[in-house]
Coordinates of C-alpha atoms and ligand atoms in Angstrom, one line a residue:
X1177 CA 21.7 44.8 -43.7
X1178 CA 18.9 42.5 -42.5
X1179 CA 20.5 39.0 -41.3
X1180 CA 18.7 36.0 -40.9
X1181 CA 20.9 34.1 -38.6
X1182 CA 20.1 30.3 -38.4
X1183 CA 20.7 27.0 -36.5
X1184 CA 20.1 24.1 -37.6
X1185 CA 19.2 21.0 -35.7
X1186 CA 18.5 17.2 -36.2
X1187 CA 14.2 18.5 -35.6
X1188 CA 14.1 22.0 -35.1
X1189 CA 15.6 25.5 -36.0
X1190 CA 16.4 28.1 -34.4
X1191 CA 16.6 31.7 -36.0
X1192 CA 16.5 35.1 -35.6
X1193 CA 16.6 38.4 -37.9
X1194 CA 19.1 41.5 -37.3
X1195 CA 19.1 44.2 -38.6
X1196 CA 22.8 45.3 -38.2
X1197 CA 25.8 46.9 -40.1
X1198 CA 29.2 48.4 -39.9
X1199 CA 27.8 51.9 -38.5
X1200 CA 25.4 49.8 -35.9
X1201 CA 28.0 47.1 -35.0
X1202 CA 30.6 50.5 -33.6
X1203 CA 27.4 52.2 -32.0
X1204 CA 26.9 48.8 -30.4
X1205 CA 23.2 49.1 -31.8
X1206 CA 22.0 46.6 -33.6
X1207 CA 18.5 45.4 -34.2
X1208 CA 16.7 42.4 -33.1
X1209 CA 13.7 42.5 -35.7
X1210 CA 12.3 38.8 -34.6
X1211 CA 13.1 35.6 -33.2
X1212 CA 12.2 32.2 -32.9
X1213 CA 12.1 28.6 -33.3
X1214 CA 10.4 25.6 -35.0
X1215 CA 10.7 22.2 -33.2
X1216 CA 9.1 18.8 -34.1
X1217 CA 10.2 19.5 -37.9
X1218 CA 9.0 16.1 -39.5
X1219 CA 5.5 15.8 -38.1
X1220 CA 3.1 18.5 -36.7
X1221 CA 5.9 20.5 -35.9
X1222 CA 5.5 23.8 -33.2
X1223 CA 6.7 27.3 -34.4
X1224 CA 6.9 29.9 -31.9
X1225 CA 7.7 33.7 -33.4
X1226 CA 8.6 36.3 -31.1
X1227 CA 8.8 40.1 -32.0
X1228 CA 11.2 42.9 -31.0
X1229 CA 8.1 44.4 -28.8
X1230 CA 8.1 41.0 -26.8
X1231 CA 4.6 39.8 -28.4
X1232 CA 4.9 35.6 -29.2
X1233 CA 2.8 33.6 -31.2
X1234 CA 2.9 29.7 -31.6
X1235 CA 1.4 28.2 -34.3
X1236 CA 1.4 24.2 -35.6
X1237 CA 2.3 23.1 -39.2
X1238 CA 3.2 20.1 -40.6
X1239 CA 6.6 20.7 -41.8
X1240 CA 8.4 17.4 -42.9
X1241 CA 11.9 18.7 -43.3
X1242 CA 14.2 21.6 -42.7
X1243 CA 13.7 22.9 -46.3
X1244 CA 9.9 23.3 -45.6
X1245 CA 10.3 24.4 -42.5
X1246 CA 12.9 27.3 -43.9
X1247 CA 9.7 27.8 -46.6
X1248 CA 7.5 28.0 -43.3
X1249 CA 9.4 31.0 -41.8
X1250 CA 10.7 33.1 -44.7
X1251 CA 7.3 33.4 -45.9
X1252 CA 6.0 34.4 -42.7
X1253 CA 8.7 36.9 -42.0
X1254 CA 7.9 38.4 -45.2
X1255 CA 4.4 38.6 -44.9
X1256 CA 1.7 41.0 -43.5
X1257 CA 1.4 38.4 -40.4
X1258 CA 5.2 39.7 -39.6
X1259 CA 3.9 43.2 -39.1
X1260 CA 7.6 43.9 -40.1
X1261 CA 8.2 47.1 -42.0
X1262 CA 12.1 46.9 -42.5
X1263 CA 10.9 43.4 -44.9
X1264 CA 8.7 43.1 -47.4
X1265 CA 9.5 40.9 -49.4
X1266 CA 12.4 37.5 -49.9
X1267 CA 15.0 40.3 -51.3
X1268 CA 14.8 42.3 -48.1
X1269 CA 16.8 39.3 -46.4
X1270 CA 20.0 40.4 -47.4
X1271 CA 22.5 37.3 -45.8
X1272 CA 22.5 34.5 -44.0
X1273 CA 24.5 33.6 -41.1
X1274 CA 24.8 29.6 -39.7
X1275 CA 25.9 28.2 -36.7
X1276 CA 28.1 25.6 -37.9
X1277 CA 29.7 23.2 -35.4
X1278 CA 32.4 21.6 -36.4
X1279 CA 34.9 23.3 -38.8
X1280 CA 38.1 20.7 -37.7
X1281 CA 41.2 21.7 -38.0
X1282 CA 40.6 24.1 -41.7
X1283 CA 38.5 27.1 -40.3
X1284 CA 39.5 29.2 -38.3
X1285 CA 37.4 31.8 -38.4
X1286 CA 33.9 32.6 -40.2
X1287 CA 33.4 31.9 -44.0
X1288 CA 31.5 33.0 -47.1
X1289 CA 30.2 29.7 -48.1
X1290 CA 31.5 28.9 -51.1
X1291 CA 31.0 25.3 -53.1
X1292 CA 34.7 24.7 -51.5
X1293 CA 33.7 25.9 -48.2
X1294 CA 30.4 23.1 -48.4
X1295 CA 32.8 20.3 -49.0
X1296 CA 35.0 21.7 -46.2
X1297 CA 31.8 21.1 -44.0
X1298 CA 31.2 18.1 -45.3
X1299 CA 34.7 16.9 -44.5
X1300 CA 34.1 17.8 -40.7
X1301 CA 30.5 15.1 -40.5
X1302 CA 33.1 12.6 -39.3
X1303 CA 33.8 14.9 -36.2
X1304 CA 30.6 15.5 -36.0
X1305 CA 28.0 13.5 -36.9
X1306 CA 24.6 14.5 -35.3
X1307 CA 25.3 18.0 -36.1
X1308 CA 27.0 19.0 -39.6
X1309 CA 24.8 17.3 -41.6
X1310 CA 21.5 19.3 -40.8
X1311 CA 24.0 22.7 -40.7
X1312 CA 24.3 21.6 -44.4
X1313 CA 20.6 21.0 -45.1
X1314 CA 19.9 24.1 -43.6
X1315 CA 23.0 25.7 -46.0
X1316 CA 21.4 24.1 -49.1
X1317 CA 17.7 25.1 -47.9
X1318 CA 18.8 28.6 -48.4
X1319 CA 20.1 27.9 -51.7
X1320 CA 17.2 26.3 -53.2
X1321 CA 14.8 28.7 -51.5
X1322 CA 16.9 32.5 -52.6
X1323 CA 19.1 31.2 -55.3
X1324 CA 22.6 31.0 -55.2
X1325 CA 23.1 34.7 -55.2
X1326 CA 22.3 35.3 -51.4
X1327 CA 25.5 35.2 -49.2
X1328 CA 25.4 33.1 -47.0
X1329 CA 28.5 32.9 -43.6
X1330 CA 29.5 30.3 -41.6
X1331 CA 30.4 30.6 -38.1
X1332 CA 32.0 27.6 -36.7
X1333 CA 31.6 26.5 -32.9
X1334 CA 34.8 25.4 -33.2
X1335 CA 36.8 28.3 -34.8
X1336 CA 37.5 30.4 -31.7
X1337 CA 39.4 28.0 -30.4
X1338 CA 41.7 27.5 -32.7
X1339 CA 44.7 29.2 -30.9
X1340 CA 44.7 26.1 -28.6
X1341 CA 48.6 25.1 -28.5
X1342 CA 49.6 21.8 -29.3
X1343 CA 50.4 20.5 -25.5
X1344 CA 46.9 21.3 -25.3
X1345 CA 44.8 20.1 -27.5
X1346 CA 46.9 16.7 -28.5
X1347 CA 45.8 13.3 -26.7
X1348 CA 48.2 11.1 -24.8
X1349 CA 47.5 8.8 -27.2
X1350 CA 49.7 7.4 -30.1
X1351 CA 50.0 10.5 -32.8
X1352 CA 49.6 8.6 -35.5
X1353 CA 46.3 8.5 -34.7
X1354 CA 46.1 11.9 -34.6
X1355 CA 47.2 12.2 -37.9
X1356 CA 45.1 9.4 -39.3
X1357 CA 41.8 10.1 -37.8
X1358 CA 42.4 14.0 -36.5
X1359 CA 41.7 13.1 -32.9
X1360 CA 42.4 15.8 -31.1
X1361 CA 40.8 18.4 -29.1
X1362 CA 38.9 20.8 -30.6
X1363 CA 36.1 22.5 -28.2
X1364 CA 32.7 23.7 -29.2
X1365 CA 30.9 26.9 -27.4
X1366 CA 33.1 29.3 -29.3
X1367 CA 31.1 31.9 -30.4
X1368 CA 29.4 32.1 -26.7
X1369 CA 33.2 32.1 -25.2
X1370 CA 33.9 34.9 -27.8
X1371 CA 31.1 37.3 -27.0
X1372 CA 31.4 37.0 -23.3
X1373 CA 35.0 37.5 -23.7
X1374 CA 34.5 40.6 -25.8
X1375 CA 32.2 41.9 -23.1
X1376 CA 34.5 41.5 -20.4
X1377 CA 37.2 43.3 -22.1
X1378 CA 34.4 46.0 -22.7
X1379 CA 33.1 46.1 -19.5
X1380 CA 37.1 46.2 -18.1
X1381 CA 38.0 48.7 -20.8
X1382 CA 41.0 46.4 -21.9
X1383 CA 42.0 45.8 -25.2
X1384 CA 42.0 42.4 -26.7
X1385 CA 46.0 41.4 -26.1
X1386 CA 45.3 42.6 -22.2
X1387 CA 42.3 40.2 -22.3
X1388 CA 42.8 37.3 -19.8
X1389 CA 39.8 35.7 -18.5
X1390 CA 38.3 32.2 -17.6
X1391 CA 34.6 32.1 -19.0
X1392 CA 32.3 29.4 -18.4
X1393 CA 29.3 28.6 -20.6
X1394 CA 26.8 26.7 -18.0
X1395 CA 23.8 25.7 -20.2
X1396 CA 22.5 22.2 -21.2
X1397 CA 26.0 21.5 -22.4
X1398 CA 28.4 23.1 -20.6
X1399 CA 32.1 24.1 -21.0
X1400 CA 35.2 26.5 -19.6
X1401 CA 37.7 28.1 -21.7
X1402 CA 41.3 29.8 -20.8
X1403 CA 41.5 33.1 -22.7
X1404 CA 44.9 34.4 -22.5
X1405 CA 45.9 37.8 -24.8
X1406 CA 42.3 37.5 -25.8
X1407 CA 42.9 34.0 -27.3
X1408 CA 41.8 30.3 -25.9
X1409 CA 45.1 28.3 -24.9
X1410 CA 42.8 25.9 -23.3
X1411 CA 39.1 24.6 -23.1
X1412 CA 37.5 21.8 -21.5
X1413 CA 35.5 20.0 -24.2
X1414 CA 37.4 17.9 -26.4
X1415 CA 36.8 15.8 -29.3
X1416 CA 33.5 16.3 -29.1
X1417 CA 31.2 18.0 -26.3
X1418 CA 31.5 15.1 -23.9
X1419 CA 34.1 15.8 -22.0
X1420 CA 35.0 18.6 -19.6
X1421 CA 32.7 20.0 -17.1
X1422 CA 29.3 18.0 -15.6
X1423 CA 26.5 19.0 -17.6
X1424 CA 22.5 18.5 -17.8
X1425 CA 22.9 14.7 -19.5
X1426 CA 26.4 14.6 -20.3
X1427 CA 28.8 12.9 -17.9
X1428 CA 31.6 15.2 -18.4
X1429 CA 35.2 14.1 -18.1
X1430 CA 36.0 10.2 -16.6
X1431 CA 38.4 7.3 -16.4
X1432 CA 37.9 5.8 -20.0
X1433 CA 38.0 2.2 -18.9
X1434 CA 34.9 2.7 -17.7
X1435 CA 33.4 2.6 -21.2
X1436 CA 34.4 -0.9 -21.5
X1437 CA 33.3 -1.7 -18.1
X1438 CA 29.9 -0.1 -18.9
X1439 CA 29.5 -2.4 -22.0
X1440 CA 30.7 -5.5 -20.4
X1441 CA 28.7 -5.6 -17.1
X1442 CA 25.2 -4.1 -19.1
X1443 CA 25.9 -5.9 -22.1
X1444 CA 25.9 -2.7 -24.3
X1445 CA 27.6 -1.8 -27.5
X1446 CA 30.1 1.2 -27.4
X1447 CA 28.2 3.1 -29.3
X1448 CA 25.1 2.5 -26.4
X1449 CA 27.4 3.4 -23.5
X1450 CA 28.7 6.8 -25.7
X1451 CA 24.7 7.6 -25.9
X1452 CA 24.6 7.2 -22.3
X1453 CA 27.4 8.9 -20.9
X1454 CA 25.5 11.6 -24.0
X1455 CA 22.3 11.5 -22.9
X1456 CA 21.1 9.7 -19.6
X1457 CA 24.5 11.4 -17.1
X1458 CA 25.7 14.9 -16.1
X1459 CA 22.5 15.9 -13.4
X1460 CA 19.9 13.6 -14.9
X1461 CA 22.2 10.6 -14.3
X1462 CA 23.2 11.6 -10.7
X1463 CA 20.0 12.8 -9.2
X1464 CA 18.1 10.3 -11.3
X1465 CA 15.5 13.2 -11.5
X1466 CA 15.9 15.8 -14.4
X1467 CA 18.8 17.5 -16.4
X1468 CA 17.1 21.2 -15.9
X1469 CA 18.8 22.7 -12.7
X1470 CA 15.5 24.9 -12.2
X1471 CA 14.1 22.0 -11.3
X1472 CA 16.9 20.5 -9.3
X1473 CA 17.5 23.5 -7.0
X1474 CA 13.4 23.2 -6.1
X1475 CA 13.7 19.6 -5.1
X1476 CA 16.5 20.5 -2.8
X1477 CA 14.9 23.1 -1.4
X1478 CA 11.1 21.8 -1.2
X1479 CA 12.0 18.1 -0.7
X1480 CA 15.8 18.2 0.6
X1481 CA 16.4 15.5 -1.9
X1482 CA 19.7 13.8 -1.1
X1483 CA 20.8 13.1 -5.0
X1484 CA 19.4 16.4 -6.2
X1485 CA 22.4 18.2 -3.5
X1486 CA 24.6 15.6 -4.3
X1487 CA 24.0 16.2 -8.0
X1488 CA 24.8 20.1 -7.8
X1489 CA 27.8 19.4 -5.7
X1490 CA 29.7 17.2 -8.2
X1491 CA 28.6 19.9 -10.9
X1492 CA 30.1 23.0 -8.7
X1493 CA 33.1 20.9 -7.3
X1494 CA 33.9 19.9 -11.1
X1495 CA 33.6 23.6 -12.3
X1496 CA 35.7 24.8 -9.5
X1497 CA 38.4 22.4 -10.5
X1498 CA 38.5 23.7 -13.6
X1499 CA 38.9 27.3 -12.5
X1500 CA 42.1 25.8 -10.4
X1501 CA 43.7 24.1 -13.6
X1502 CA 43.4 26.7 -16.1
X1503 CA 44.6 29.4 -13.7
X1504 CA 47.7 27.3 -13.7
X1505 CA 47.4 26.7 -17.2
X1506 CA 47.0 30.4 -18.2
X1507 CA 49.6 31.6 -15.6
X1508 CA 47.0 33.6 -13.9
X1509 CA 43.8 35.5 -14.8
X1510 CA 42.1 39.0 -14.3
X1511 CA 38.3 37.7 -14.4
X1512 CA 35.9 34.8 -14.7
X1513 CA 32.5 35.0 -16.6
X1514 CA 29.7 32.7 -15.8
X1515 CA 27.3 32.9 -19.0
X1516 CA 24.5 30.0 -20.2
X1517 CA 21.3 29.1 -19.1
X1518 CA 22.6 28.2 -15.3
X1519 CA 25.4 30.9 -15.2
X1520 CA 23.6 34.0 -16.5
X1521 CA 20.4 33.3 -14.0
X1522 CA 21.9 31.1 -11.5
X1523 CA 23.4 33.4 -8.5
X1524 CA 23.5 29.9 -5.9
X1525 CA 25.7 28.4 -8.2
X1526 CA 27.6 30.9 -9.4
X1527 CA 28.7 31.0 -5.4
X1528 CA 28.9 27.8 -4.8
X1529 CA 31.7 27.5 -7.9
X1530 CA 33.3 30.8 -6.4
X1531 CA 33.0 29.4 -2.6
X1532 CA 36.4 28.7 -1.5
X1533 CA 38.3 30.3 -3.7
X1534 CA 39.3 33.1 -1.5
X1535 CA 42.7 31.8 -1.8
X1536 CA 42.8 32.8 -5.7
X1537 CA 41.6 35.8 -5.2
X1538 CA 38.1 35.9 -5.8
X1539 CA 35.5 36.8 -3.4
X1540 CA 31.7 37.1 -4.5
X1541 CA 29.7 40.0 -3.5
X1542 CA 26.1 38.5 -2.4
X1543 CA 23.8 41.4 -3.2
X1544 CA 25.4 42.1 -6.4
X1545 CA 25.3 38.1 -7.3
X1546 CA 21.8 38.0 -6.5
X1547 CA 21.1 41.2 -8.8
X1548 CA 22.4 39.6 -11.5
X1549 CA 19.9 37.5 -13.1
X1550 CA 19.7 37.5 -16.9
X1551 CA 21.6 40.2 -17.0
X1552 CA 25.2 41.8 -17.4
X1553 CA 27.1 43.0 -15.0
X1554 CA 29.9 42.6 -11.9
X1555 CA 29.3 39.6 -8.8
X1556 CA 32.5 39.8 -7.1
X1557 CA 32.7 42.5 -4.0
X1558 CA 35.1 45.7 -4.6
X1559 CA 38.8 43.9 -3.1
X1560 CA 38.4 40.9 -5.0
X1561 CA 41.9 40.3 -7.5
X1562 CA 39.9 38.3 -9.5
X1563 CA 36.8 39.9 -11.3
X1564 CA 33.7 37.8 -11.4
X1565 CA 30.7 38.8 -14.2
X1566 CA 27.6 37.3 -15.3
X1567 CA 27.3 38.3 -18.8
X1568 CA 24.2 37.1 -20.9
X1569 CA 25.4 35.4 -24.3
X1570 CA 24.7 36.4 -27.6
X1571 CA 25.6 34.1 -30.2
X1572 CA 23.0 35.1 -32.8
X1573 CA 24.6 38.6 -32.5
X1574 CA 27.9 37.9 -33.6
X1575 CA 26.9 35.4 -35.8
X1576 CA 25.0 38.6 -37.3
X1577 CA 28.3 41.1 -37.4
X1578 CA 30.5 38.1 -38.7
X1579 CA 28.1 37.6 -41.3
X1580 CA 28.0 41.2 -42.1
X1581 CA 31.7 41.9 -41.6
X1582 CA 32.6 38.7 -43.9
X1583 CA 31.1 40.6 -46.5
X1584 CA 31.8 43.1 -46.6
X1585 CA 35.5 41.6 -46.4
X1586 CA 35.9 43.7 -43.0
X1587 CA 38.1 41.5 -40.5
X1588 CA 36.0 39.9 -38.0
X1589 CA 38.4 40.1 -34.4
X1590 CA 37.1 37.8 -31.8
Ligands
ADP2527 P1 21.0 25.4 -23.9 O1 22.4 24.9 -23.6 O2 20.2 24.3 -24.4 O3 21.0 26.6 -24.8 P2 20.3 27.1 -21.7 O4 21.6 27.9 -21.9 O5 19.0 27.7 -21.9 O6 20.4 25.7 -22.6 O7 20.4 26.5 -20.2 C1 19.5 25.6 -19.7 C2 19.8 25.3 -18.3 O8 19.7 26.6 -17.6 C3 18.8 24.4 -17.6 O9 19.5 23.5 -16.7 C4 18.0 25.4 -16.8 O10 17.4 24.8 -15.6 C5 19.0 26.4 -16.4 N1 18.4 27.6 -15.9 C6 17.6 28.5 -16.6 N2 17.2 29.5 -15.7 C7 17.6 29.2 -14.5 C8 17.5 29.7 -13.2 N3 16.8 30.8 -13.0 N4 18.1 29.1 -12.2 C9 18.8 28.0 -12.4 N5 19.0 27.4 -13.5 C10 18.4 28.0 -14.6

């Protein structure tokens, strides 16, 4: 079955075609026929393609909406341009799978997307805003463009972490606004928590009930999750992806009275400061130089810049404290996965999280930490109680075997 998997943004998407089914998902070999991305949908907007054999190509085209940016790609996939053989044509896209982000409190795991299913999504735009309405445009461009008959799956970013228990995922906060306005934690990041989680238990040849693990997913947003009998009891984003861990713009967790503190001393509205503990904290706000951690770790070292060291520190301190509170809250793990941007390529901050943690059992193996950049394997030395692993994510993948699995009305374990 050939899956385009897409995700839909505010001005791009991102998407990616797999060839993968039943048979391939047990031999743990499915296909990666193409991938790529179209930013700047609106204007002149930039599509890069990228083939299995590594060859990209970038082109320009003014696409001035999702729809015609969909149009843009389905046509090229199915063209001679493509140079794919396993598609020839629209009908050799069998199913579509979406990242979805918010599926609130109704789904728990990945859909068909039925007419009942689109209001469900449409329920969630409250929790989510910025993102749930272009996962629906990008849901309806599908319609319109293959007809109704295509089925199309949606995997929720919220959906994994479902099993949260109610002591954590309730606010201090009077319930009854809980059950007025469904404020509540929810945590985002699933599908990357569950694939790195089902790697670990691979690589540790555990099943899923003997599956306890911290992972962290260090990216441009970043966030931890407790996995305890191959479930998340706990995770560090909330309501929405603001709080938790320090992250490339976002502040991360802090005191909320400095909201109104914010607005009353810069004379900004509430929805200003949210954008700016959004989109102008985390690294950028700290080092006042960039979000991209590349870039920070070169300004320390070329420049010893004082707010670029000061800026990881927070950002591996904060991570680290989160190792300590959800091995309390988990009562105890066998492993921690770094995965994202930072975690899969960084090995200095990998060990800078890790450093001190002796006293937890965990104790990083340099030369294997440094070996592991962009790809999976084991960073903690033989004697260490806790295992330590950097293990790439692949959301597009399971997004591919959930759509497939869906349905073909197969359960789809996490
Ligand atoms: P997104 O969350 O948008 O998917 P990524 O997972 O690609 O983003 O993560 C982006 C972050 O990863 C950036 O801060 C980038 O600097 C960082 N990153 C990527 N490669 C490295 C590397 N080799 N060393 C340190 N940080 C890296």
């Amino acid at each position: 079955m050939n899956v385009l998997v897409l995700n839909s943004g505010s001005s791009s998407l991102k998407f990616q075609l797999i060839a993968t089914d039943l048979d391939r998902i047990q031999r743990n070999e499915d296909a990666r026929l193409l991938r790529g991305e179209v930013e700047r949908i609106g204007g002149e907007a930039i599509v890069t393609l990228g083939k299995s054999n590594g060859a990209h190509q970038t082109l320009t085209a003014p696409l001035r909406d999702i729809s015609a940016a969909l149009d843009f790609v389905i046509r090229w996939i199915t063209s001679d341009k493509s140079g794919l053989s396993e598609v020839r044509g629209p009908a050799d896209v069998h199913a579509v799978g979406h990242r979805v982000v918010h599926g609130g409190e109704r789904f728990s795991e990945s859909v068909i997307i039925t007419d009942d299913v689109l209001k469900g999504i449409e329920e969630c735009i409250e929790l989510a805003p910025l993102h749930n309405p272009n996962n629906i445009k990008g849901i309806l461009a599908v319609r319109s463009l293959f007809g109704a008959g295509l089925p199309q799956v949606a995997v929720f970013d919220t959906a994994f972490h479902h099993s949260l228990p109610e002591h954590a995922y309730l606010y201090a906060i009077p319930y009854h606004l809980y059950r007025r306005h469904r404020i509540r934690r929810y945590g985002f990041h699933g599908t990357s928590h569950r694939y790195v989680a089902y790697r670990f238990r691979v690589l540790r040849n555990v099943t899923r009930e003997q599956t306890h693990v911290i992972t962290f997913h260090l990216g441009n947003g970043c966030s931890a999750a407790a996995i305890r009998n191959g479930d998340p009891v706990d995770t560090s984003m909330g309501m929405t992806p603001l709080e938790g861990l320090v992250m490339g713009t976002r502040s991360g967790d802090l005191d909320p009275a400095i909201v109104n503190l914010i607005s009353a001393k810069e004379g900004l509205s509430a929805h200003e400061v949210e954008a700016l503990l959004n989109t102008q904290s985390g690294l950028l706000g700290i080092s006042g130089l960039t979000n991209d951690m590349r870039v920070l770790q070169a300004e320390l070292k070329e420049h010893d810049d004082r707010r670029a060291r000061v800026a990881i520190e927070v950002f591996c301190y904060r991570a680290r404290k989160y190792v300590g509170a959800f091995l309390a809250a988990m009562g105890g793990a066998d492993g921690i996965v770094f995965t994202g941007g930072i975690g899969e390529n960084s090995p200095e901050i990998r060990a800078q999280i890790c450093g001190g943690l002796e006293w937890a059992g965990l104790t990083i193996d340099p030369e294997r930490n440094k070996k592991m950049v962009g790809k999976e394997g084991i960073i903690s030395s033989e004697g260490s109680q806790l295992a330590a692993y950097a293990i790439p994510t692949d959301e597009e993948l399971l997004i591919a075997r959930d759509t497939v699995r869906c349905i073909l009305g197969e359960p789809h374990p996490s």
